[in-house]
Amino acid sequence: MKAIIFGVTGQDGSYLSELLLEKGYKVVGVNRRASTNNTCRLEHLLDNKDFSLIEGDVTDFINVSSIINDQQPDEVYNLAAQSHVATSFNEPVHTWRVDAEGPLNILESVRRYSFNAKFYQASTSEMFGKSVDQDGYQRETTQFEPQSPYAIAKLAAHHKVRIYREAYGMYACSGILFNHESERRGEKFVSRKITKWVAEFKNWLNDENKPFDAQIDQDNIISVMHPDRTFPKLRLGNLDAARDWGYAPDYVKAMWVMLQQEQAEDYVIATGTSRTVRDFIRIAFDFIGIKEWENLVVVDPEFYRPAEVEFLHGDYNKAKAEIGWSPETSFNEMVKRMVEHDINNSKKCQQNTTLT
Ligand code: NAP
Ligand code: F7E
């Protein structure tokens, strides 16, 4: 079997590559040309004879269609996206091109040049936006009410997948995935921003060897032993937003399973538990033995969004019943792995080290 992964250099692309290689696939990853190395999540796969990278960009139809035509894949996974919701407010046109036109370029290429290939689209819980069913869950039948340029572009792609399935009979489906995080999560997402900060703070405290002797200023934590040494506080936006957070390696399994069915269908992939950003912070600090974290965090309006999705809570019962998928890793275990990883690897594979 041969699979093409668009968005292979991202968090999910790296885990999905590992999963497919384990299953004996030949994996062709499409990555964008970059002026610096953007394959740090894939370093361990680059010598695998069944793994190859080709340069490409989903916004270029000629490029995408040549790739599909040349490779004649069995399965195509589109994970490529401008995936940062806050960025989509500043870059709405770019986000539209990548997140809405990109999937269309791939779908149309598959239809023309590799009709029997199965297609997976990375849809998102952001498409639900403000909409919640009366029982407090979002599921496949919940109305969509997108709240960002990102969510609107993803919703357009979601409907295109349905149209290609219904109009042309293609095997095309969307996974409506709720937030999923990991040690490889991009550093601008709130989970990783928190775990990186907590880890770096822990390492700083260890260097100081005087954990709770710090003086806490408005913006900085100051070492009492060495007053010239300061550590900036963790600056975040909306701490009350609630998300249904799962673990990325569990979620890529769902992508694969969705393409192994008789018939293509869309599925919600979630944990069924919703927690606030505040909960995430508390648990991350707990792992380094700090209970009183409030003074270490600054709520900074710079990180508020023009429109917010306040509450996400997924019902994954359809996936459980029909394709046998359930989450495996608990929230606490996931946060623990992320914090531990960041404590031990703070200098490795940094994609974007500024805490923005
Ligand atoms: P990610 O880490 O941001 O990865 C996105 C990938 O898309 C990267 O490989 C990126 O390449 C690539 N990409 C961006 N623009 C491209 C273009 N024009 N042409 C080709 N590739 C391009 O995202 P992720 O967390 O792995 O998520 C994977 C997919 O699932 C995304 O579509 C995301 O929107 C969706 N999703 C994610 C979550 C979540 O919680 N993680 C939830 C629901 C849906 P570079 O490395 O060069 O930037
Ligand atoms: O924000 C709040 C923020 O950027 C989560 C993407 O993978 O999941 C992700 O989108 C919440 C929001 O993820 C900061 O306002 C507070 O309410 O980690 P995030 P997201 O927007 O939920 C969905 C399912 C996707 O599809 C997306 O691709 O945290 N928040 N303070 C903050 N968020 C960030 N980034 N930075 C803060 O300082």
PDB file of C-alpha atoms in Angstrom, residues 53-205:
ATOM      1  CA  LEU A  53       9.661  13.269   0.938  1.00  0.00           C
ATOM      2  CA  ILE A  54       8.726  15.308  -2.085  1.00  0.00           C
ATOM      3  CA  GLU A  55       8.402  19.035  -2.281  1.00  0.00           C
ATOM      4  CA  GLY A  56       4.933  20.437  -2.788  1.00  0.00           C
ATOM      5  CA  ASP A  57       2.359  23.021  -1.821  1.00  0.00           C
ATOM      6  CA  VAL A  58      -1.367  22.327  -1.630  1.00  0.00           C
ATOM      7  CA  THR A  59      -2.224  25.758  -3.005  1.00  0.00           C
ATOM      8  CA  ASP A  60      -0.672  24.876  -6.381  1.00  0.00           C
ATOM      9  CA  PHE A  61      -3.049  22.715  -8.432  1.00  0.00           C
ATOM     10  CA  ILE A  62      -0.451  21.872 -11.090  1.00  0.00           C
ATOM     11  CA  ASN A  63       1.939  20.687  -8.413  1.00  0.00           C
ATOM     12  CA  VAL A  64      -0.689  18.704  -6.487  1.00  0.00           C
ATOM     13  CA  SER A  65      -2.131  17.048  -9.572  1.00  0.00           C
ATOM     14  CA  SER A  66       1.336  16.022 -10.811  1.00  0.00           C
ATOM     15  CA  ILE A  67       2.094  14.449  -7.446  1.00  0.00           C
ATOM     16  CA  ILE A  68      -1.168  12.479  -7.428  1.00  0.00           C
ATOM     17  CA  ASN A  69      -0.745  11.448 -11.068  1.00  0.00           C
ATOM     18  CA  ASP A  70       2.887  10.384 -10.660  1.00  0.00           C
ATOM     19  CA  GLN A  71       2.427   8.530  -7.365  1.00  0.00           C
ATOM     20  CA  GLN A  72      -0.902   6.728  -7.970  1.00  0.00           C
ATOM     21  CA  PRO A  73      -1.475   6.311  -4.203  1.00  0.00           C
ATOM     22  CA  ASP A  74      -3.925   3.964  -2.491  1.00  0.00           C
ATOM     23  CA  GLU A  75      -4.635   6.478   0.249  1.00  0.00           C
ATOM     24  CA  VAL A  76      -4.293  10.257   0.485  1.00  0.00           C
ATOM     25  CA  TYR A  77      -4.303  12.079   3.832  1.00  0.00           C
ATOM     26  CA  ASN A  78      -4.700  15.840   3.757  1.00  0.00           C
ATOM     27  CA  LEU A  79      -3.325  17.217   7.024  1.00  0.00           C
ATOM     28  CA  ALA A  80      -1.848  20.356   5.432  1.00  0.00           C
ATOM     29  CA  ALA A  81      -3.196  23.551   6.930  1.00  0.00           C
ATOM     30  CA  GLN A  82      -2.549  26.953   8.347  1.00  0.00           C
ATOM     31  CA  SER A  83      -3.799  25.432  11.575  1.00  0.00           C
ATOM     32  CA  HIS A  84      -3.451  28.262  14.101  1.00  0.00           C
ATOM     33  CA  VAL A  85      -6.837  29.817  14.790  1.00  0.00           C
ATOM     34  CA  ALA A  86      -5.513  33.149  16.100  1.00  0.00           C
ATOM     35  CA  THR A  87      -3.236  33.518  13.054  1.00  0.00           C
ATOM     36  CA  SER A  88      -6.213  33.005  10.764  1.00  0.00           C
ATOM     37  CA  PHE A  89      -7.625  36.361  11.915  1.00  0.00           C
ATOM     38  CA  ASN A  90      -4.430  38.099  10.759  1.00  0.00           C
ATOM     39  CA  GLU A  91      -3.974  35.989   7.618  1.00  0.00           C
ATOM     40  CA  PRO A  92      -7.495  35.177   6.428  1.00  0.00           C
ATOM     41  CA  VAL A  93      -6.679  35.038   2.714  1.00  0.00           C
ATOM     42  CA  HIS A  94      -3.663  32.783   3.168  1.00  0.00           C
ATOM     43  CA  THR A  95      -5.696  30.587   5.522  1.00  0.00           C
ATOM     44  CA  TRP A  96      -8.477  30.315   2.931  1.00  0.00           C
ATOM     45  CA  ARG A  97      -6.023  29.346   0.183  1.00  0.00           C
ATOM     46  CA  VAL A  98      -4.356  26.619   2.198  1.00  0.00           C
ATOM     47  CA  ASP A  99      -7.323  25.320   4.220  1.00  0.00           C
ATOM     48  CA  ALA A 100     -10.167  25.618   1.672  1.00  0.00           C
ATOM     49  CA  GLU A 101      -8.565  25.683  -1.777  1.00  0.00           C
ATOM     50  CA  GLY A 102      -5.841  23.185  -0.817  1.00  0.00           C
ATOM     51  CA  PRO A 103      -8.285  20.323  -0.124  1.00  0.00           C
ATOM     52  CA  LEU A 104     -10.172  21.185  -3.320  1.00  0.00           C
ATOM     53  CA  ASN A 105      -6.933  20.913  -5.324  1.00  0.00           C
ATOM     54  CA  ILE A 106      -6.295  17.478  -3.838  1.00  0.00           C
ATOM     55  CA  LEU A 107      -9.874  16.210  -4.248  1.00  0.00           C
ATOM     56  CA  GLU A 108     -10.010  17.311  -7.865  1.00  0.00           C
ATOM     57  CA  SER A 109      -6.597  15.770  -8.562  1.00  0.00           C
ATOM     58  CA  VAL A 110      -7.688  12.472  -7.042  1.00  0.00           C
ATOM     59  CA  ARG A 111     -10.917  12.548  -9.051  1.00  0.00           C
ATOM     60  CA  ARG A 112      -9.064  13.152 -12.309  1.00  0.00           C
ATOM     61  CA  TYR A 113      -5.899  11.115 -11.914  1.00  0.00           C
ATOM     62  CA  SER A 114      -6.276   8.485  -9.183  1.00  0.00           C
ATOM     63  CA  PHE A 115     -10.011   7.938  -8.756  1.00  0.00           C
ATOM     64  CA  ASN A 116      -9.752   4.812  -6.618  1.00  0.00           C
ATOM     65  CA  ALA A 117      -7.508   6.381  -3.996  1.00  0.00           C
ATOM     66  CA  LYS A 118      -9.194   6.853  -0.619  1.00  0.00           C
ATOM     67  CA  PHE A 119      -9.107  10.404   0.709  1.00  0.00           C
ATOM     68  CA  TYR A 120      -8.982  11.655   4.319  1.00  0.00           C
ATOM     69  CA  GLN A 121      -9.577  15.313   5.205  1.00  0.00           C
ATOM     70  CA  ALA A 122      -8.539  16.834   8.535  1.00  0.00           C
ATOM     71  CA  SER A 123     -11.746  18.571   9.612  1.00  0.00           C
ATOM     72  CA  THR A 124     -12.030  20.169  13.020  1.00  0.00           C
ATOM     73  CA  SER A 125     -14.258  20.772  16.028  1.00  0.00           C
ATOM     74  CA  GLU A 126     -13.701  24.492  15.383  1.00  0.00           C
ATOM     75  CA  MET A 127     -16.423  24.157  12.713  1.00  0.00           C
ATOM     76  CA  PHE A 128     -18.995  23.818  15.540  1.00  0.00           C
ATOM     77  CA  GLY A 129     -17.970  27.206  16.912  1.00  0.00           C
ATOM     78  CA  LYS A 130     -20.666  28.359  19.305  1.00  0.00           C
ATOM     79  CA  SER A 131     -23.024  25.510  18.575  1.00  0.00           C
ATOM     80  CA  VAL A 132     -23.673  22.858  21.253  1.00  0.00           C
ATOM     81  CA  ASP A 133     -26.473  20.275  21.430  1.00  0.00           C
ATOM     82  CA  GLN A 134     -28.875  20.522  24.353  1.00  0.00           C
ATOM     83  CA  ASP A 135     -27.131  17.715  26.210  1.00  0.00           C
ATOM     84  CA  GLY A 136     -23.871  19.710  26.173  1.00  0.00           C
ATOM     85  CA  TYR A 137     -22.044  17.749  23.446  1.00  0.00           C
ATOM     86  CA  GLN A 138     -21.021  18.334  19.839  1.00  0.00           C
ATOM     87  CA  ARG A 139     -21.429  15.420  17.444  1.00  0.00           C
ATOM     88  CA  GLU A 140     -21.683  14.682  13.695  1.00  0.00           C
ATOM     89  CA  THR A 141     -25.243  16.050  13.544  1.00  0.00           C
ATOM     90  CA  THR A 142     -24.585  19.260  15.515  1.00  0.00           C
ATOM     91  CA  GLN A 143     -25.130  22.436  13.530  1.00  0.00           C
ATOM     92  CA  PHE A 144     -21.971  24.252  12.397  1.00  0.00           C
ATOM     93  CA  GLU A 145     -21.489  27.846  13.545  1.00  0.00           C
ATOM     94  CA  PRO A 146     -17.835  28.708  12.760  1.00  0.00           C
ATOM     95  CA  GLN A 147     -16.197  31.602  14.640  1.00  0.00           C
ATOM     96  CA  SER A 148     -12.938  32.209  12.760  1.00  0.00           C
ATOM     97  CA  PRO A 149     -11.501  32.416   9.237  1.00  0.00           C
ATOM     98  CA  TYR A 150      -9.815  29.089  10.003  1.00  0.00           C
ATOM     99  CA  ALA A 151     -13.111  27.395  10.881  1.00  0.00           C
ATOM    100  CA  ILE A 152     -14.882  28.827   7.836  1.00  0.00           C
ATOM    101  CA  ALA A 153     -12.168  27.568   5.472  1.00  0.00           C
ATOM    102  CA  LYS A 154     -12.242  24.128   7.128  1.00  0.00           C
ATOM    103  CA  LEU A 155     -16.039  24.023   6.877  1.00  0.00           C
ATOM    104  CA  ALA A 156     -15.870  24.793   3.147  1.00  0.00           C
ATOM    105  CA  ALA A 157     -13.440  21.887   2.734  1.00  0.00           C
ATOM    106  CA  HIS A 158     -15.661  19.654   4.869  1.00  0.00           C
ATOM    107  CA  HIS A 159     -18.606  20.231   2.544  1.00  0.00           C
ATOM    108  CA  LYS A 160     -16.441  19.725  -0.548  1.00  0.00           C
ATOM    109  CA  VAL A 161     -15.448  16.306   0.746  1.00  0.00           C
ATOM    110  CA  ARG A 162     -19.112  15.415   1.151  1.00  0.00           C
ATOM    111  CA  ILE A 163     -19.925  16.654  -2.349  1.00  0.00           C
ATOM    112  CA  TYR A 164     -17.108  14.628  -3.924  1.00  0.00           C
ATOM    113  CA  ARG A 165     -18.327  11.563  -2.048  1.00  0.00           C
ATOM    114  CA  GLU A 166     -21.992  12.032  -2.966  1.00  0.00           C
ATOM    115  CA  ALA A 167     -21.649  13.465  -6.473  1.00  0.00           C
ATOM    116  CA  TYR A 168     -18.812  11.344  -7.829  1.00  0.00           C
ATOM    117  CA  GLY A 169     -18.897   8.291  -5.564  1.00  0.00           C
ATOM    118  CA  MET A 170     -15.342   8.852  -4.358  1.00  0.00           C
ATOM    119  CA  TYR A 171     -14.135   7.319  -1.100  1.00  0.00           C
ATOM    120  CA  ALA A 172     -13.680  10.648   0.643  1.00  0.00           C
ATOM    121  CA  CYS A 173     -14.239  11.307   4.335  1.00  0.00           C
ATOM    122  CA  SER A 174     -13.536  13.831   7.062  1.00  0.00           C
ATOM    123  CA  GLY A 175     -12.438  13.244  10.614  1.00  0.00           C
ATOM    124  CA  ILE A 176     -13.928  15.948  12.822  1.00  0.00           C
ATOM    125  CA  LEU A 177     -11.093  15.927  15.312  1.00  0.00           C
ATOM    126  CA  PHE A 178     -11.238  17.818  18.576  1.00  0.00           C
ATOM    127  CA  ASN A 179      -8.022  19.347  19.963  1.00  0.00           C
ATOM    128  CA  HIS A 180      -5.178  16.870  20.252  1.00  0.00           C
ATOM    129  CA  GLU A 181      -1.787  17.593  21.684  1.00  0.00           C
ATOM    130  CA  SER A 182       1.548  15.867  22.230  1.00  0.00           C
ATOM    131  CA  GLU A 183       5.246  16.351  22.831  1.00  0.00           C
ATOM    132  CA  ARG A 184       5.406  17.381  19.138  1.00  0.00           C
ATOM    133  CA  ARG A 185       2.686  20.032  19.345  1.00  0.00           C
ATOM    134  CA  GLY A 186       3.530  23.398  17.789  1.00  0.00           C
ATOM    135  CA  GLU A 187       4.762  25.835  20.408  1.00  0.00           C
ATOM    136  CA  LYS A 188       2.170  28.532  19.702  1.00  0.00           C
ATOM    137  CA  PHE A 189      -0.750  26.341  20.785  1.00  0.00           C
ATOM    138  CA  VAL A 190      -1.794  26.892  24.372  1.00  0.00           C
ATOM    139  CA  SER A 191      -0.987  23.362  25.611  1.00  0.00           C
ATOM    140  CA  ARG A 192       2.615  23.370  24.456  1.00  0.00           C
ATOM    141  CA  LYS A 193       3.094  27.026  25.365  1.00  0.00           C
ATOM    142  CA  ILE A 194       2.174  26.073  28.929  1.00  0.00           C
ATOM    143  CA  THR A 195       4.254  22.877  29.122  1.00  0.00           C
ATOM    144  CA  LYS A 196       7.320  24.566  27.600  1.00  0.00           C
ATOM    145  CA  TRP A 197       7.067  27.439  30.058  1.00  0.00           C
ATOM    146  CA  VAL A 198       6.558  25.136  33.041  1.00  0.00           C
ATOM    147  CA  ALA A 199       9.535  23.010  31.971  1.00  0.00           C
ATOM    148  CA  GLU A 200      11.810  25.975  31.387  1.00  0.00           C
ATOM    149  CA  PHE A 201      10.772  27.469  34.718  1.00  0.00           C
ATOM    150  CA  LYS A 202      11.502  24.181  36.472  1.00  0.00           C
ATOM    151  CA  ASN A 203      14.953  24.085  34.853  1.00  0.00           C
ATOM    152  CA  TRP A 204      15.546  27.703  35.864  1.00  0.00           C
ATOM    153  CA  LEU A 205      14.545  26.961  39.453  1.00  0.00           C
TER     154      LEU A 205
END
